[in-house]
XYZ file of C-alpha atoms in Angstrom:
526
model
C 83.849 204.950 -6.751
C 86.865 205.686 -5.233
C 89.499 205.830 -8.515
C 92.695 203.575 -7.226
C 96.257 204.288 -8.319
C 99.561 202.192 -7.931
C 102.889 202.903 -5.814
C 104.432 204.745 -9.153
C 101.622 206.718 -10.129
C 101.396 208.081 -6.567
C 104.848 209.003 -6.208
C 104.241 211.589 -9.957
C 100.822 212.850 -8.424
C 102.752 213.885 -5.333
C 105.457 215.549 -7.602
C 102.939 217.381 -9.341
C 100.724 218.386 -6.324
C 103.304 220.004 -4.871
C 104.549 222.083 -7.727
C 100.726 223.318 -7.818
C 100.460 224.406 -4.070
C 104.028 226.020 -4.266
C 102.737 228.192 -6.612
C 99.656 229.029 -5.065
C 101.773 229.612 -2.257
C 104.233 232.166 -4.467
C 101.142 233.738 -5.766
C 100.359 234.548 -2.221
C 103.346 235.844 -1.811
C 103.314 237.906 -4.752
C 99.602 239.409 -3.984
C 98.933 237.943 -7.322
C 95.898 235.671 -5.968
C 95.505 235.944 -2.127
C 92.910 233.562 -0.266
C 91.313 235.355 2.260
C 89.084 233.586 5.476
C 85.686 233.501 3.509
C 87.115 231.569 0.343
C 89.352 229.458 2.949
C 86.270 228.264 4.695
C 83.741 228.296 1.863
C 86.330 225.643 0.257
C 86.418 223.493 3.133
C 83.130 223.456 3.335
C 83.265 222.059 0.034
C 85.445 219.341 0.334
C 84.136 218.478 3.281
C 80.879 217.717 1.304
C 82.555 215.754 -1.518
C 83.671 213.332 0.898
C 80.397 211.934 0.623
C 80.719 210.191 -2.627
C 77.289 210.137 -3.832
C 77.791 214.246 -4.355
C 78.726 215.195 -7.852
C 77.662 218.595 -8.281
C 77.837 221.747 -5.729
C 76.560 224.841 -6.767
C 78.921 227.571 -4.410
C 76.220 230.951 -4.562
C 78.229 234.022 -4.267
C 77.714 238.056 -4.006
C 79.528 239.416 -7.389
C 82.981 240.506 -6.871
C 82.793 238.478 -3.332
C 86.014 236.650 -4.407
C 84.913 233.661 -6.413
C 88.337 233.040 -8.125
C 89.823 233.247 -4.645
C 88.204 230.652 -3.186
C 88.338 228.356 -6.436
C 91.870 228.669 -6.244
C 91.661 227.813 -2.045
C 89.627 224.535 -3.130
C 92.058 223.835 -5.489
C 94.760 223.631 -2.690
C 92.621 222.139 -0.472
C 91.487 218.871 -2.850
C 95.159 218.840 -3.115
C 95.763 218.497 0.383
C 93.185 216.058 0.968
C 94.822 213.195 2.511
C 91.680 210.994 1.536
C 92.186 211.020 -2.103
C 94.786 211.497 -4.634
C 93.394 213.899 -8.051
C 95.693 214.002 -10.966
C 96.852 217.400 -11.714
C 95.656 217.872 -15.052
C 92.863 216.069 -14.134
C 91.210 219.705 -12.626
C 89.314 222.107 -14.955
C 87.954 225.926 -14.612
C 85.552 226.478 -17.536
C 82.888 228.751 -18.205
C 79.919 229.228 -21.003
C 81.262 232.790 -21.485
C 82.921 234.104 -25.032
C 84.870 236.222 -23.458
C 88.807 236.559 -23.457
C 88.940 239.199 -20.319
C 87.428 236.298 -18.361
C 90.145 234.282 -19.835
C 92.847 236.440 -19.397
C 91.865 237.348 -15.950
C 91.422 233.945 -14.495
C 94.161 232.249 -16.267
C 96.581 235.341 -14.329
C 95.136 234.565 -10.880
C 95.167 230.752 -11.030
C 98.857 228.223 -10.626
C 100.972 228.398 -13.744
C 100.539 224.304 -14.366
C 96.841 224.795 -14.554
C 96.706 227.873 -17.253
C 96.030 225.461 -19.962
C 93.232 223.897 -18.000
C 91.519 227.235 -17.792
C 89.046 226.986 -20.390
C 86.112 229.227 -21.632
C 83.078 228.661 -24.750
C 85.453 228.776 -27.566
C 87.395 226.109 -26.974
C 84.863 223.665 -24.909
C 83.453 221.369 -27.339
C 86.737 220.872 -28.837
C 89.693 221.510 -25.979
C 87.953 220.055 -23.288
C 85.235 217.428 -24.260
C 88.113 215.668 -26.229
C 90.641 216.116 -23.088
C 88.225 214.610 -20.100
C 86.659 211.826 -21.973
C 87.203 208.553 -20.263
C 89.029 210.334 -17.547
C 88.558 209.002 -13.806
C 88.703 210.992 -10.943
C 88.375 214.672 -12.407
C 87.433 218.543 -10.595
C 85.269 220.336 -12.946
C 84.735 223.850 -11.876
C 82.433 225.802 -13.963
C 82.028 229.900 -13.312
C 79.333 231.717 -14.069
C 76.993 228.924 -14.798
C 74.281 231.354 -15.993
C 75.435 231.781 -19.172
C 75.218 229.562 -22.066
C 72.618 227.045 -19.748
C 70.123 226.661 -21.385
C 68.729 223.287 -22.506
C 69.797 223.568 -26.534
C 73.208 225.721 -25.531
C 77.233 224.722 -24.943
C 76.848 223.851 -21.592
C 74.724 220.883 -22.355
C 76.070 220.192 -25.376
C 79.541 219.652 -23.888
C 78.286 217.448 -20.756
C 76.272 215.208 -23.589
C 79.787 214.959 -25.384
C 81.372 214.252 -22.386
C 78.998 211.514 -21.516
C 78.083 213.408 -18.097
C 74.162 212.586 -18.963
C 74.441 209.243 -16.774
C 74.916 208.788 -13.453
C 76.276 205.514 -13.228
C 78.901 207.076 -15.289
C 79.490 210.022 -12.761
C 79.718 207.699 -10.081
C 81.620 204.879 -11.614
C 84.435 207.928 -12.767
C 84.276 209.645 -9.632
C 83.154 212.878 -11.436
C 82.877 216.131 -8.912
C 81.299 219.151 -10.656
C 81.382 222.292 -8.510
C 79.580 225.489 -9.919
C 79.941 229.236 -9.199
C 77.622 232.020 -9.669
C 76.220 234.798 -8.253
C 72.863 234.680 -9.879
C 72.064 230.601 -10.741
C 68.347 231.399 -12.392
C 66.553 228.164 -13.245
C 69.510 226.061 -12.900
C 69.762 226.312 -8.980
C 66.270 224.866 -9.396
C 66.775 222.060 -11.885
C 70.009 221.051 -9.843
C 67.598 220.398 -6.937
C 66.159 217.805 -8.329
C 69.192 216.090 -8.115
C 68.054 214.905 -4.708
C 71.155 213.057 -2.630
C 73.628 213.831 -5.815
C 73.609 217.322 -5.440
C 74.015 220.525 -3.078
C 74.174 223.878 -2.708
C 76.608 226.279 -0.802
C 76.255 230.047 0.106
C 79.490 232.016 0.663
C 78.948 234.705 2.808
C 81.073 237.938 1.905
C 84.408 239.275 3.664
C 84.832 242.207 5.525
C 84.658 245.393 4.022
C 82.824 243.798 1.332
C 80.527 246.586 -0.703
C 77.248 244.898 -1.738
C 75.038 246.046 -4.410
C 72.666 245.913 -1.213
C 75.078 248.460 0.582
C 75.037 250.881 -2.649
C 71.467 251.178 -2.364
C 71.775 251.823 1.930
C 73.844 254.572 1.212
C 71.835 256.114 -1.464
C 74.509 255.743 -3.571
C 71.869 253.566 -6.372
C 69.389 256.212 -8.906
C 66.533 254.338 -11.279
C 68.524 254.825 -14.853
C 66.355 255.939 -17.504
C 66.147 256.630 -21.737
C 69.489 257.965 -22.694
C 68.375 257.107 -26.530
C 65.193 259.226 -26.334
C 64.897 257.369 -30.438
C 61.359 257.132 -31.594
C 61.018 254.212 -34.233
C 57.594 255.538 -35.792
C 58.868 259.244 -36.109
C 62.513 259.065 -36.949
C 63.264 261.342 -33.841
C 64.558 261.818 -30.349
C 62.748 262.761 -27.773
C 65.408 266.218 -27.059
C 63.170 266.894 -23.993
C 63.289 263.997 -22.211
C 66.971 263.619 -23.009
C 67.800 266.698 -22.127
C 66.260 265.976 -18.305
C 67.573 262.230 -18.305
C 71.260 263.381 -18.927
C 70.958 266.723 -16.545
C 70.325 264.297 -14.332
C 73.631 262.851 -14.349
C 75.183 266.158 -14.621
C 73.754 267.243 -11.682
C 75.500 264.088 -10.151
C 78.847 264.820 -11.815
C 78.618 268.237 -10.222
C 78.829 267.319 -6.489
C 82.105 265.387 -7.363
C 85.077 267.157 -6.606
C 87.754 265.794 -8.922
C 87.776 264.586 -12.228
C 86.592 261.489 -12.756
C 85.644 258.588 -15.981
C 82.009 257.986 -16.084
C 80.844 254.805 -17.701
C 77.840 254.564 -19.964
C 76.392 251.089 -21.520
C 74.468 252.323 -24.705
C 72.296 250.098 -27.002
C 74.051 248.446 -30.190
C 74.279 249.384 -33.661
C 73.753 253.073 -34.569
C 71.740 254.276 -31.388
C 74.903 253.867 -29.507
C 76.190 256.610 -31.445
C 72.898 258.362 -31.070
C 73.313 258.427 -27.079
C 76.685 260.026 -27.666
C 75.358 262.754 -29.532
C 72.796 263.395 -26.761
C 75.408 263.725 -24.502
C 77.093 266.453 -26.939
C 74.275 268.467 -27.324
C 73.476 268.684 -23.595
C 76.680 268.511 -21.892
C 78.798 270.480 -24.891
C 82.492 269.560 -25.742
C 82.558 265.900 -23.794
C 86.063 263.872 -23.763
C 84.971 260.751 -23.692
C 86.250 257.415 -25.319
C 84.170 253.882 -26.908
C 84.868 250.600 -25.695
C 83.296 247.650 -27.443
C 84.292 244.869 -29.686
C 85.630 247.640 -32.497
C 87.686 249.922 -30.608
C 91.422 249.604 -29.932
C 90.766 249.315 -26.063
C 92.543 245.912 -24.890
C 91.643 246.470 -21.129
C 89.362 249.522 -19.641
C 91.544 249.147 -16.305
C 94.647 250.000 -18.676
C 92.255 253.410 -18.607
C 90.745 253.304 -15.459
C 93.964 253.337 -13.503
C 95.199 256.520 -14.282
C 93.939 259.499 -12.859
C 91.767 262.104 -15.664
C 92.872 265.080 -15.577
C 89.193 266.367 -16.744
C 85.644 264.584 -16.539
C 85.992 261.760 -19.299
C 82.621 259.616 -20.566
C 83.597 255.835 -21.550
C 81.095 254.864 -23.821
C 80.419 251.054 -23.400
C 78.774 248.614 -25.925
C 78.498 244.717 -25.011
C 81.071 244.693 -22.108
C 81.341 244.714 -18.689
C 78.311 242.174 -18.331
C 79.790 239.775 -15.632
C 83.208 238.539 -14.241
C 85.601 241.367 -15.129
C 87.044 243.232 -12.018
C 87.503 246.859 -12.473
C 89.639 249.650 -11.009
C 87.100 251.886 -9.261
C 89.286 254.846 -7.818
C 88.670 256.894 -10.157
C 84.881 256.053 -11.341
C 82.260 258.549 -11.116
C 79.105 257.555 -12.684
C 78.033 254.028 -13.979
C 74.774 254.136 -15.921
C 73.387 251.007 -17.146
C 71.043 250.747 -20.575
C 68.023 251.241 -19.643
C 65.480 248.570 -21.297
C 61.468 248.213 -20.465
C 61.629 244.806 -19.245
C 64.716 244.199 -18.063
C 66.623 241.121 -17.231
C 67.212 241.126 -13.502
C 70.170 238.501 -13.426
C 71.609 240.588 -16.244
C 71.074 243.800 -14.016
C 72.605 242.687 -11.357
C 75.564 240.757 -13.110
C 76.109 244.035 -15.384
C 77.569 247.685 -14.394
C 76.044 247.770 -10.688
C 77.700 243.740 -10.325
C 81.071 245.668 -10.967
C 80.954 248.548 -8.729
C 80.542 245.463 -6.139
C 83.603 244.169 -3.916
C 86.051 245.250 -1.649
C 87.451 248.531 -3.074
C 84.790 250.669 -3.214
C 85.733 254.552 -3.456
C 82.810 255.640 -1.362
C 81.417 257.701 -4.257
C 80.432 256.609 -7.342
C 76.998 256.689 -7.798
C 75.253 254.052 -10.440
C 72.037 254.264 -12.309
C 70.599 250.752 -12.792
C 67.177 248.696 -12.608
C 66.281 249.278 -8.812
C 64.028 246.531 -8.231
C 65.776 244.190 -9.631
C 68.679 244.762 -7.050
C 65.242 244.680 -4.125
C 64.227 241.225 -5.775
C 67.863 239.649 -5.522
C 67.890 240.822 -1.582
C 65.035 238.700 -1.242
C 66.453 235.490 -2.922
C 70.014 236.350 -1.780
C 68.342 236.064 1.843
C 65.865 233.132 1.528
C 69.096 231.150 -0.183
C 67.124 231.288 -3.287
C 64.265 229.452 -1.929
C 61.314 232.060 -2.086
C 59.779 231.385 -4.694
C 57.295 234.337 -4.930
C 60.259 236.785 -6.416
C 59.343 237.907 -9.617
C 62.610 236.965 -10.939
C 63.151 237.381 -14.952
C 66.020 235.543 -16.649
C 66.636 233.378 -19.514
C 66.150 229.757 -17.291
C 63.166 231.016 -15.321
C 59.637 230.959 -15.777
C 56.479 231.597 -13.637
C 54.348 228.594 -13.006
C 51.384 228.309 -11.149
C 51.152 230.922 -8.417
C 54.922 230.957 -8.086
C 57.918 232.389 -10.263
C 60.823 230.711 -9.731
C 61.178 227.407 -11.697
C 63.037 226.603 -14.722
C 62.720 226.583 -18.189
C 64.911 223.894 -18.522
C 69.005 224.216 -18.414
C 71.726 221.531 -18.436
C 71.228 220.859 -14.839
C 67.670 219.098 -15.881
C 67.972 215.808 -13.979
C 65.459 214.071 -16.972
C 68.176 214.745 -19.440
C 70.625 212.370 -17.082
C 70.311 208.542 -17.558
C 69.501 207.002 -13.817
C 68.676 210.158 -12.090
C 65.782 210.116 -9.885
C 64.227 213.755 -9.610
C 63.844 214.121 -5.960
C 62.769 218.671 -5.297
C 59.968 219.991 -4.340
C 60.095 221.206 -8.063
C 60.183 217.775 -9.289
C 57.479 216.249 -10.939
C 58.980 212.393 -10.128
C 55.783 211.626 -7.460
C 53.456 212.104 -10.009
C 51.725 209.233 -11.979
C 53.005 208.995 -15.547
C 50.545 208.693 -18.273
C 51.520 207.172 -21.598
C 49.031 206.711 -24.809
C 49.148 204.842 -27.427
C 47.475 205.704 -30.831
C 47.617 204.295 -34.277
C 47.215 207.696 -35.669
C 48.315 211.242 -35.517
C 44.645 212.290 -35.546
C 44.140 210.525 -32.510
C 47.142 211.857 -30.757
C 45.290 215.727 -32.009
C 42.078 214.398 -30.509
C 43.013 213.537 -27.373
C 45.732 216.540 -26.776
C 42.635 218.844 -27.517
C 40.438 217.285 -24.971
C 42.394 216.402 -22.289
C 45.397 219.125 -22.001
C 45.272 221.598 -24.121
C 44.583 224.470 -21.129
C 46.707 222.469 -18.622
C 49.886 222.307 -21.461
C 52.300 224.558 -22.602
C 52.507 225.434 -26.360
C 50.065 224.897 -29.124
C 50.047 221.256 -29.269
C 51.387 218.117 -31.355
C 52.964 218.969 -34.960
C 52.189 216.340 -37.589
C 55.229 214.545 -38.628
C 56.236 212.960 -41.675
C 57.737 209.879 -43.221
C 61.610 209.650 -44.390
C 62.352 208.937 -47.663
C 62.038 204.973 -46.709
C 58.224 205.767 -45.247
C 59.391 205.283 -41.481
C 58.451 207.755 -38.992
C 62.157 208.794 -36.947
C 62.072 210.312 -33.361
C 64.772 212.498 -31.353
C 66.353 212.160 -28.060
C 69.005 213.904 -26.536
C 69.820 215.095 -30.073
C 70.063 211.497 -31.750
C 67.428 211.143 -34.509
C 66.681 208.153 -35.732
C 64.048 204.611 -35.696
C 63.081 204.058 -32.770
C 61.139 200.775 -30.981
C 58.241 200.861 -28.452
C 60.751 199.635 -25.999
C 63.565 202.197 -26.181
C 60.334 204.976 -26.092
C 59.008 203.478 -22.877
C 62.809 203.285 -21.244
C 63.582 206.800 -22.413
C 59.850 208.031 -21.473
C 61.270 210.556 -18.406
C 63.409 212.147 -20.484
C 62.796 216.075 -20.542
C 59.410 215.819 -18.987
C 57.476 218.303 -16.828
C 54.865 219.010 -15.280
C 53.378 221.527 -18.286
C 54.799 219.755 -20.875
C 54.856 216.855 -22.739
C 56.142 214.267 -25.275
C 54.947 212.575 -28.472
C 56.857 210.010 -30.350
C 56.151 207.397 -33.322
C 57.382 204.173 -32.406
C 57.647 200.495 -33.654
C 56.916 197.328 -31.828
C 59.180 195.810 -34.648
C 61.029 198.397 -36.163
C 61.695 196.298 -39.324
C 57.771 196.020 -40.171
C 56.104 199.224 -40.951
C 53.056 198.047 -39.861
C 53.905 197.534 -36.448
C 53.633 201.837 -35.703
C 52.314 203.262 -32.811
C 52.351 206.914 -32.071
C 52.831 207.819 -27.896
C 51.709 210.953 -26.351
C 53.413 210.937 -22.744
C 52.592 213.175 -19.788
C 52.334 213.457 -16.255
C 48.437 213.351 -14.880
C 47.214 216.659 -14.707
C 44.079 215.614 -12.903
């Protein structure tokens, strides 16, 4: 649907559009927010594709630090300038799934001064925004960092539920354009595939100068961290010898470094954070260093970072620095990242190495990170996420079969939406769906046991019970309650795999008790 508007409300929009693109234009000026050739076309590229008005999501794939913000602020000005179609002002949203007030801060400073309040992060989404964009028509949602928070039971489907984004008549009726930014989209690049005709992605290729964390490793500029905590759990002590060789490590780093320079270390939480700084002491000696974390009277590192040490200073890092935040790197020396035994790769590569990305590199800071998880990401970054035989581990993927990369389910599932057709390779829409009906749960138990317990995830159907009136209730998409044979058969897509599947009591009359049925639904696994 194309949303119409009358003589009056055209003239306002106008008014409004141009005080927007004036100040984009003044933050240009200012070198505040400047949009440089890759976010200019990457944006066009964009609108070009929501002129076909079956889209409503795009997923934008970018290198971190590549200028994301940039070019959401260059499709900002360019939906504005769209000659096709007229968008309210305040009908355009940045959001984000991240808890995090230097993501805030940051992107609220780069973006036009009449959209600040529309910049919106996890704090205020079920409450600021769900209540602002219901029943709106004609709206820009752009979400950053999509990773976070996407998981099936977290905010970001929570607040699309609210919004009433789980149908897709609704989408299309409201003309509803989601556009998503990441540089690592997990399992939801692969759940938003099954969008088929309603969805696509875009890859925005990097502007000159641009330091990769593929370029870091080229110029051997990228060492395997290892245990800075050295803590043994059964004994009560630290490992001094393998301390003392992990941290004269980095020393031996520090050394070929001319000038003075801040050296960032991410150490684990609680008390062995403090127990990493004391390693540091004992090898190293007399250390200047500094903490940064949620306690310590640090606003903004940069506020640091941009002065020049006068002597070698450690910055002792819990729980920050994990994605979006920019950082002044003229003065870095060494970035170490927490070492873990089975680490995250999208948090890897979103974390310390993710901010010595971008286009002020100062040719010598060296970072100690997960290596292959930065050699797995080459490999999606250059298949456009499509090979499938990456060993990629995140919180929305999951191995299955003889391939790695599908999800475990995020916000972008197309079964949670009301009309959607799955249409991916991924999707499990061609195959026959199976639905049984049983008068008992001991049936149900029966034929699980026989039929799919090795082809199923999990440990099969838990018995349920009555509520107080003696009526077995059901849940979906959160709303528990009675439910007929009909609504279970009309709703029997929803959240359905491949490996997975659903059971449900149900009523052919939901007024006689006699009338239950219980359903076990699945796709054939034959």
């Amino acid at each position: 649907n194309t949303v119409k508007y009358d003589k009056e409300q055209q003239v306002v929009m106008i008014l409004q559009k141009d005080i927007i693109l004036k100040q984009i234009e003044v933050n240009e000026k200012k070198k505040k927010s400047i949009i440089y050739n890759n976010q200019e076309e990457c944006s066009l590229e964009i609108v070009s594709k929501l002129h076909n008005k079956e889209i409503i999501n795009l997923m934008v794939l970018a290198l971190t630090q590549s200028g994301k913000t940039g070019t959401m602020i260059a499709l900002i000005k360019n939906v504005l300038n769209d000659k096709t179609n007229l968008i309210p002002t305040e009908n355009i949203y940045i959001i984000t799934g991240l808890s995090s007030r230097e993501w805030l801060e940051q992107t609220t400073n780069r973006m036009p001064e009449s959209l600040e309040k529309q910049v919106i992060h996890r704090d205020l989404l079920s409450s600021k925004f769900v209540n602002d964009i219901k029943q709106k028509q004609n709206v820009l949602i752009i979400i950053d960092e999509i990773q976070i928070a996407a998981k099936e039971k977290q905010t970001l489907r929570k607040i699309f539920e609210d919004a009433g984004f789980y149908n897709k008549n609704y989408l299309l009726k409201n003309d509803i354009k989601i556009i998503e930014f990441t540089a690592t989209p997990d399992g939801t690049i692969y759940d938003l595939m099954g969008w088929g005709k309603h969805a696509d992605k875009i890859k925005m290729e990097p502007g000159n100068k641009y330091t990769s964390c593929f370029d870091l490793i080229n110029d051997n500029r990228v060492v395997q961290c290892k245990d800075l905590c050295g803590y043994n759990k059964k004994t009560g002590q630290v490992n001094k010898k393998l301390i003392s060789n992990n941290i004269n490590e980095i020393k031996k780093h520090i050394e070929k470094i001319k000038e003075p320079s801040y050296h960032i270390i991410r150490t684990p939480n609680g008390e062995l954070g403090n127990t990493v700084i004391s390693n540091f002491k004992t090898v190293m000696g007399n250390i200047n260093y500094k903490k940064y974390d949620k306690e310590s009277d640090i606003v903004d590192i940069n506020n640091i970072l941009e002065i020049k040490p006068k002597q070698h200073t450690y910055i002792f890092i819990k729980e920050k620095l994990r994605c979006s935040k920019t950082l002044i790197k003229k003065y870095i020396g060494i970035v170490y990242e927490r070492y873990t035994k089975s680490p995250d790769d999208a948090v890897v590569i979103q974390g310390l190495i993710g901010r010595g990305t971008g286009y002020d590199d100062n040719g010598k800071s060296i970072y100690f990170t997960n290596l292959e998880s930065i050699k797995k990401y080459e490999l999606l970054w250059n298949s456009n996420f499509d090979n499938k035989n990456v060993k990629w581990i995140s919180k929305t993927t999951k191995k299955k079969k003889n391939s790695y990369l599908h999800s475990k389910g995020t916000y972008n599932n197309p079964g949670l939406i009301d009309g959607m057709s799955e249409s991916s390779e991924d999707s499990d829409s061609k195959e026959r769906l199976v639905i049984k009906r049983f008068k008992s749960q001991e049936e149900i138990k029966t034929y699980y046991n026989t039929n799919l317990k090795s082809k199923m995830d999990g440990r099969g159907p838990n018995k349920r019970k009555e509520n107080n009136d003696g009526y077995f209730e059901a849940t979906i998409r959160s709303k528990t309650k009675i439910y007929s044979c009909e609504e279970i058969e009309k709703d029997s897509k929803y959240g359905l795999k491949r490996n997975n599947y659903r059971v449900y009591p149900c009523y052919r009359d939901i007024n006689d008790k006699e009338t239950l049925e219980f359903w076990i639904i699945h796709y054939d696994v034959n």
